[in-house]
Coordinates of N, CA and C in Angstrom, one line a residue:
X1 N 47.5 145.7 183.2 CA 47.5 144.6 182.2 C 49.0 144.1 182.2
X2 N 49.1 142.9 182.0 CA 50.6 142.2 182.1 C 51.2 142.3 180.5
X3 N 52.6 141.7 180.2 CA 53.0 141.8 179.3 C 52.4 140.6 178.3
X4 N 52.0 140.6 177.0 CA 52.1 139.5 176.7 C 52.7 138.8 175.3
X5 N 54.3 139.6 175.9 CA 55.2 138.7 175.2 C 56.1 137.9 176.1
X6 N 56.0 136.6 176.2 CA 56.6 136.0 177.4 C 58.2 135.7 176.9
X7 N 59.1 135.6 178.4 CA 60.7 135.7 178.2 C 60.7 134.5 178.1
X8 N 62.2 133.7 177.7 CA 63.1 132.5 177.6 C 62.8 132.2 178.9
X9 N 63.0 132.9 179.9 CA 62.9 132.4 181.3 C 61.7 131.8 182.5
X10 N 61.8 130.9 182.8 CA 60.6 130.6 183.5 C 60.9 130.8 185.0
X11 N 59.8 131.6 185.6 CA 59.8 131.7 187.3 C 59.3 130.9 187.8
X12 N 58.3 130.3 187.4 CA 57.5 129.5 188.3 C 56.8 128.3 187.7
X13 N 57.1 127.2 188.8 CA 56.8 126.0 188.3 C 54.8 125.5 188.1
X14 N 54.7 124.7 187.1 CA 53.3 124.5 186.5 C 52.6 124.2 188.5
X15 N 51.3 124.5 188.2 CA 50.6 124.6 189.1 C 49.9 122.9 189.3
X16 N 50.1 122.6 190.6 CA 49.2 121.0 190.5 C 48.3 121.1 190.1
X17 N 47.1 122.3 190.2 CA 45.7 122.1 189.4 C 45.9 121.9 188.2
X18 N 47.0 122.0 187.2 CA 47.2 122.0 185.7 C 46.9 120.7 184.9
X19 N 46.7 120.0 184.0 CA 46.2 119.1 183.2 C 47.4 119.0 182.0
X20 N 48.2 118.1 182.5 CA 49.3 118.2 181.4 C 49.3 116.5 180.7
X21 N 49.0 116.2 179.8 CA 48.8 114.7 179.4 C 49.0 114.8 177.8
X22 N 49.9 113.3 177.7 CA 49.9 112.7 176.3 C 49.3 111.5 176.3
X23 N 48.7 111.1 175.4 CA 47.4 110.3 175.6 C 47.6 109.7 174.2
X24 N 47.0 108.3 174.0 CA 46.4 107.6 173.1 C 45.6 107.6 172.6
X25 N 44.7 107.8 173.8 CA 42.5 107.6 173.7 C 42.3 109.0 173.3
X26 N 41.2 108.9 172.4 CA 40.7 110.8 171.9 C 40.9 111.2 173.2
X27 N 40.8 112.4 172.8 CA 40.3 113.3 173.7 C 39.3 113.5 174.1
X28 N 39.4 114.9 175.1 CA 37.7 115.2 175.5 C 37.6 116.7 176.1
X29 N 36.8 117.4 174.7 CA 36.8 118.8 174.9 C 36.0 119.1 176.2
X30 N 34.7 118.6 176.6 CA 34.5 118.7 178.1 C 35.2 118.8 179.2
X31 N 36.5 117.5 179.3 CA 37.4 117.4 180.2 C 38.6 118.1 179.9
X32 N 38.7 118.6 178.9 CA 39.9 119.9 179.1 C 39.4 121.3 179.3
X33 N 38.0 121.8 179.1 CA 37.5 122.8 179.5 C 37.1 122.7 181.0
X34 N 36.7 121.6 181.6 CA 36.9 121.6 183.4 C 38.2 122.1 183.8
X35 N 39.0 121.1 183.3 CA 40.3 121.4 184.0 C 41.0 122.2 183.8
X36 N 40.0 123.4 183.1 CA 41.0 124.8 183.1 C 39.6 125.5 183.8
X37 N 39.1 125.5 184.0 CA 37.7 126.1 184.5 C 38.0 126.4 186.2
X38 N 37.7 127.5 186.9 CA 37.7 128.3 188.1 C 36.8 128.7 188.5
X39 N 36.7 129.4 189.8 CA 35.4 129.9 190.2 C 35.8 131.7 189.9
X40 N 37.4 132.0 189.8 CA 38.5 132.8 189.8 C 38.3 133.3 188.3
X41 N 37.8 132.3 187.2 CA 38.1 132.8 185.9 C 36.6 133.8 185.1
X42 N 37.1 134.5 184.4 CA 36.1 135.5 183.7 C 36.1 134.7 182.5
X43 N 37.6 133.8 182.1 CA 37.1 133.1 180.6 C 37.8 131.9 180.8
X44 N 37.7 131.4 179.7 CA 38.2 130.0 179.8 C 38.7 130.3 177.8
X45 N 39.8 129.9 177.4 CA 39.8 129.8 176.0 C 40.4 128.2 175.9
X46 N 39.4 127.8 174.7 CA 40.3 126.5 174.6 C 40.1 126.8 173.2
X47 N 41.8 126.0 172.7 CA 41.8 125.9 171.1 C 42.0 124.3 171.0
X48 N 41.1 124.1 169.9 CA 41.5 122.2 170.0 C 41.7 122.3 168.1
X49 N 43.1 121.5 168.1 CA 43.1 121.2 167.0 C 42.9 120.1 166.3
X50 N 42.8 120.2 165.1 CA 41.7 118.9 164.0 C 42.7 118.2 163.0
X51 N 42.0 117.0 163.0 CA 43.4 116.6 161.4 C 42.3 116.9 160.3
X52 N 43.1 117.9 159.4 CA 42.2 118.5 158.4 C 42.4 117.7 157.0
X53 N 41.6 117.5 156.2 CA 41.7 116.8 155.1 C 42.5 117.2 153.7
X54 N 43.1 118.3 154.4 CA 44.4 118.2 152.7 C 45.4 119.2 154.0
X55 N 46.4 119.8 153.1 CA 47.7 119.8 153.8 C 48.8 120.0 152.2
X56 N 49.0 121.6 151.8 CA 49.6 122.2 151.2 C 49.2 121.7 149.8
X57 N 47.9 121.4 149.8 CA 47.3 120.9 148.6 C 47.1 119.8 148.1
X58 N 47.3 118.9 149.0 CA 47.4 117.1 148.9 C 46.4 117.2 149.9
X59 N 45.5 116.0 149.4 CA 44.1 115.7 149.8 C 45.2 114.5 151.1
X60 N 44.9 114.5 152.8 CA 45.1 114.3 153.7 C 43.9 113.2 154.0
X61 N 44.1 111.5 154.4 CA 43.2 110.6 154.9 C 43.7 110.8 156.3
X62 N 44.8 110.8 157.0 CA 45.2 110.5 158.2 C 46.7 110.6 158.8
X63 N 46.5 111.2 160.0 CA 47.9 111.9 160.4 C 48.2 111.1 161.6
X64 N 49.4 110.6 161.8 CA 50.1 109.9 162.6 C 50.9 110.4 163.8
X65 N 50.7 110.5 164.7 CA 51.4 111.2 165.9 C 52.1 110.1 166.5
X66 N 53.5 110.6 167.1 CA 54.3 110.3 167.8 C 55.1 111.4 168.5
X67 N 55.6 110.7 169.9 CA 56.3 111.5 171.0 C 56.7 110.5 172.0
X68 N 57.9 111.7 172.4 CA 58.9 111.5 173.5 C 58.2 111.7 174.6
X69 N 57.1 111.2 175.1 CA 56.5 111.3 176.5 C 57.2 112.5 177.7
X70 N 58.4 111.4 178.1 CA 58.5 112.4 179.5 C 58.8 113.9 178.9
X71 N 59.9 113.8 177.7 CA 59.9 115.2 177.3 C 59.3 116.0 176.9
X72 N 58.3 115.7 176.6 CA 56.7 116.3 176.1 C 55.8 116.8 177.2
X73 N 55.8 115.9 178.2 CA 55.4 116.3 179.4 C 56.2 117.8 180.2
X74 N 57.5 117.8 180.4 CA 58.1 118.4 180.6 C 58.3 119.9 180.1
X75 N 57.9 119.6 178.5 CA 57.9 121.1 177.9 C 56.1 121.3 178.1
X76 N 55.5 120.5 178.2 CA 54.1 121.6 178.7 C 54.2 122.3 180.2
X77 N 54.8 121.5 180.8 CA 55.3 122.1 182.2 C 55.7 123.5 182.1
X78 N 56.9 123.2 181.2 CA 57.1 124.7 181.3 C 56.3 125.9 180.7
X79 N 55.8 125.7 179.7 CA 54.8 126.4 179.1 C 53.6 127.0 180.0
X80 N 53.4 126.3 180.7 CA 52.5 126.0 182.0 C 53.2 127.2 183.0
X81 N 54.1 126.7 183.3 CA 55.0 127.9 184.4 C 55.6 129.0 183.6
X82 N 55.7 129.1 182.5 CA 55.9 130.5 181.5 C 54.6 131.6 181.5
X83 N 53.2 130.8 181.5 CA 52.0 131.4 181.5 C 51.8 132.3 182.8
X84 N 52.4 131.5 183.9 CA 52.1 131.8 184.8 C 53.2 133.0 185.7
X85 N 54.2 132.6 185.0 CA 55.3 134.1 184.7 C 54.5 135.6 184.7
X86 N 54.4 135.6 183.4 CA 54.1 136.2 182.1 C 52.2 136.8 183.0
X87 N 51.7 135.7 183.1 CA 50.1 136.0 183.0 C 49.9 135.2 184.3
X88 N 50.5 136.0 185.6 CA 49.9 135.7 187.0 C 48.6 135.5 187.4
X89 N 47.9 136.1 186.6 CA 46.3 136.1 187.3 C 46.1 134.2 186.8
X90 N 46.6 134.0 185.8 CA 46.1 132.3 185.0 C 46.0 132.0 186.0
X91 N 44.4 131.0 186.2 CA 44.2 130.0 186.8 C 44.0 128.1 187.1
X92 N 44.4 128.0 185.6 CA 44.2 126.5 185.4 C 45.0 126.8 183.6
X93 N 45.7 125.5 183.5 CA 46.0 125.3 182.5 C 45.9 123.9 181.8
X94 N 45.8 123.1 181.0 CA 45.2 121.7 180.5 C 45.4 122.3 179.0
X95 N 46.6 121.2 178.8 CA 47.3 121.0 177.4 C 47.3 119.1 177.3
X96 N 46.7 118.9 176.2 CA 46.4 117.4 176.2 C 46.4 117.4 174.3
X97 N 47.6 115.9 174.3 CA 48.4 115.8 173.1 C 47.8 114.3 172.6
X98 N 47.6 114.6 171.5 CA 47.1 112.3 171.2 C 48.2 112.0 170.7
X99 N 48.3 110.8 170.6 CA 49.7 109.9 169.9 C 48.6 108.6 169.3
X100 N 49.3 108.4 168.4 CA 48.5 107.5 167.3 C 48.0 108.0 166.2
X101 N 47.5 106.6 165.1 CA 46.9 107.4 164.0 C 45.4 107.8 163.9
X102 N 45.5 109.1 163.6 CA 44.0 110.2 164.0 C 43.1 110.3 162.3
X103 N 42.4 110.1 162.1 CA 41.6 110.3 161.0 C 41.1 111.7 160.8
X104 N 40.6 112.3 160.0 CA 40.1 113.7 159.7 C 38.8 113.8 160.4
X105 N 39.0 115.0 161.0 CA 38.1 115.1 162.2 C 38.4 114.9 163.6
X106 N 39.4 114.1 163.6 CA 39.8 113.8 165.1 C 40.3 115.1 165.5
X107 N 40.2 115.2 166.8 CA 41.1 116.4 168.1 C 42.9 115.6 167.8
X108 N 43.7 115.9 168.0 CA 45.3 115.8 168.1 C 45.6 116.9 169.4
X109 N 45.0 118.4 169.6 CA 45.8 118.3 170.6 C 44.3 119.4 171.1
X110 N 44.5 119.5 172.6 CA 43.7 120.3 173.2 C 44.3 121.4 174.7
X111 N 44.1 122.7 174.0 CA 45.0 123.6 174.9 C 43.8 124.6 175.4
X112 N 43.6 124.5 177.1 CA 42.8 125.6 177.5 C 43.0 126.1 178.7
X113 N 43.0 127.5 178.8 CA 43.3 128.1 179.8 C 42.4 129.3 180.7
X114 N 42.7 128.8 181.7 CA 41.4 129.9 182.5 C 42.4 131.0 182.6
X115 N 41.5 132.0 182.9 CA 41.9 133.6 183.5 C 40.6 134.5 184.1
X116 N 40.8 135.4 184.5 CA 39.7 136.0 184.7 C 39.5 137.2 183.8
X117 N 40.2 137.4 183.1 CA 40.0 138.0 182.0 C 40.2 137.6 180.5
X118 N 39.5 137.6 179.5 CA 39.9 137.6 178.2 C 40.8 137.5 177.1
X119 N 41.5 138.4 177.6 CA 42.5 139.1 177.1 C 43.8 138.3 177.2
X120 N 43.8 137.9 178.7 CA 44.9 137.1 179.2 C 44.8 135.5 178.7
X121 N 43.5 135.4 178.6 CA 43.3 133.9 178.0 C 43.4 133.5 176.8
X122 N 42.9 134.5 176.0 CA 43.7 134.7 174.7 C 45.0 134.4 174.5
X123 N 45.7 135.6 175.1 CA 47.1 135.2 174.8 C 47.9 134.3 175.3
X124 N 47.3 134.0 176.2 CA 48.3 132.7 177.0 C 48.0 131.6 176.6
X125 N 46.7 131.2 176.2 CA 46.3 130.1 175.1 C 47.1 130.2 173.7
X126 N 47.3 131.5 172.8 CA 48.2 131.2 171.6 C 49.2 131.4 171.9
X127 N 49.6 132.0 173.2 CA 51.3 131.6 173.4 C 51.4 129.9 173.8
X128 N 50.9 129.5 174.7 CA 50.9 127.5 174.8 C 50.6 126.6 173.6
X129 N 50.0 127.1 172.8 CA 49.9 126.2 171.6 C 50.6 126.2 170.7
X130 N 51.6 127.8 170.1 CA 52.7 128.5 169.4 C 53.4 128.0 170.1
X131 N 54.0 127.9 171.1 CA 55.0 127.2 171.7 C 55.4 125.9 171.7
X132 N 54.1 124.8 171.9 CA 54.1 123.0 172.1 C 54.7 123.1 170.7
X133 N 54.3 124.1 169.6 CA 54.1 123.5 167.8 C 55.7 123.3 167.9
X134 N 56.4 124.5 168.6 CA 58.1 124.8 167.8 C 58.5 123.7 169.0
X135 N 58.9 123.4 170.6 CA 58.9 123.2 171.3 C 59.0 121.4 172.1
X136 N 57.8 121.2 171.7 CA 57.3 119.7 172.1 C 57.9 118.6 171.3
X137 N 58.4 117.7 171.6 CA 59.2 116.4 170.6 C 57.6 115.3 170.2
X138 N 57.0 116.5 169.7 CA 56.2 115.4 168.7 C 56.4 115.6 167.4
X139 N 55.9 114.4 166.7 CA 56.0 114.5 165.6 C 55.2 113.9 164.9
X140 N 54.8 114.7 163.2 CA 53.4 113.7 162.9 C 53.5 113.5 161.6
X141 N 53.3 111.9 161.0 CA 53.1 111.6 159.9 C 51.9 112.0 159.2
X142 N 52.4 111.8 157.6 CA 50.8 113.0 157.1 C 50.4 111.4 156.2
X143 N 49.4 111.0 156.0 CA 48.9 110.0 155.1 C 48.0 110.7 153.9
X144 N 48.8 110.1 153.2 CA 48.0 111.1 151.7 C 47.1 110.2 151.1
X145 N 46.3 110.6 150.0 CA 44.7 109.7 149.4 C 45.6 108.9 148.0
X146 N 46.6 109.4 148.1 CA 47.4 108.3 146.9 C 48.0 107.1 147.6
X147 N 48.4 107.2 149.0 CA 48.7 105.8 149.7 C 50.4 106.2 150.2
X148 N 50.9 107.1 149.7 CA 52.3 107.5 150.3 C 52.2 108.4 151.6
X149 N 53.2 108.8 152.2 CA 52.9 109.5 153.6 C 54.4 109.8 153.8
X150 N 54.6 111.0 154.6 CA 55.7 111.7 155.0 C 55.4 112.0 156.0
X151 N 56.6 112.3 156.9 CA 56.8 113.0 158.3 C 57.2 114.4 157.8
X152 N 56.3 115.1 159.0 CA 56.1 116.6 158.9 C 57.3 117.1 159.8
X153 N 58.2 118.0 159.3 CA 59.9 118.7 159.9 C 59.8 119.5 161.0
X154 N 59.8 119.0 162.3 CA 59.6 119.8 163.3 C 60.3 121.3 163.0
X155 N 61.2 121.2 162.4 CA 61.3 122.7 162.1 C 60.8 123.5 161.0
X156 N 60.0 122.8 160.4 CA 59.0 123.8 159.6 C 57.9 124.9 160.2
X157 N 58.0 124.2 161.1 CA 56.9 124.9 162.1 C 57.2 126.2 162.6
X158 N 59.3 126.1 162.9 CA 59.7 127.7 163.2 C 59.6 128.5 162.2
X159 N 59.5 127.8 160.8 CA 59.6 128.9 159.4 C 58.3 129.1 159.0
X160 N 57.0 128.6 159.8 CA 56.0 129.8 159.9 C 55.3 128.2 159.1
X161 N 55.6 127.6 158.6 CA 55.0 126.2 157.4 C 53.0 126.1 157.9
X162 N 52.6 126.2 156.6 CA 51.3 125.6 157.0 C 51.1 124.7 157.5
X163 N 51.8 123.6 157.4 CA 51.3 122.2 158.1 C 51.1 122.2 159.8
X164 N 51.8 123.0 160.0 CA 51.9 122.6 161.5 C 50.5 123.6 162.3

């Protein structure tokens, strides 16, 4: 069994089979579960997250995404080649980010990862999504049901914050 607390350090660069995208158009839980899908894997875990309708107790209409593309791209890369550090056996990785405004119920981001085991897909999927949260130069506006809206502190996310 490998470790699965992965180092600062990355060995190895993301794999061309990997699925690394920031996007405008929804998403598509089908095509992120392909593109982590193997003949090699025993699982596949995908986590897809939702814009949920309140947010530290304020009733939430709609969340607003924005990013630094190439940089964003870049840090899933690494995340990508950190998994595969860390959790050699990984066989596909597909991290897919939306930008724009998302209504409740929409997908915002979709993280899935093959392995041939469980275990490893587990943790290599909440280590890639734990990571993009502190990591990734997105950022997202919250739209509240009284008509005001704030941007959510990329560093709330290191101090553990619900929102993120």
């Amino acid at each position: 069994m490998h470790s699965s607390s992965p180092t600062a350090a990355v060995a190895a660069p993301a794999a061309p089979a990997d699925s690394l995208r920031v996007a405008f158009a929804p998403l598509s839980l089908p095509e992120v579960y392909a593109a982590a899908d193997d003949p090699a894997n025993g699982a596949v875990v995908v986590m897809s997250g939702m814009v949920r309708n309140n947010s530290e107790g304020k009733a939430v209409v709609a969340l607003e995404y924005q990013a630094y593309e190439p940089m964003a791209l870049e840090v899933f890369k690494q995340i990508a080649a950190q998994i595969r550090a860390t959790w050699p056996d990984a066989t596909r990785v597909a991290i897919h980010h939306r930008t724009g405004k998302l209504a409740v119920g929409d997908i915002s981001v979709l993280v899935a990862v093959g392995c041939p085991h469980r275990a490893e897909a587990f943790a290599a999927c909440q280590y890639a999504i734990d990571t993009l949260k502190h990591n990734a130069p997105i950022w997202k506006k919250e739209h509240w049901e009284d008509g005001s809206t704030s941007w959510v502190s990329i560093g709330a996310c290191e101090q553990g914050s619900e929102s993120c």
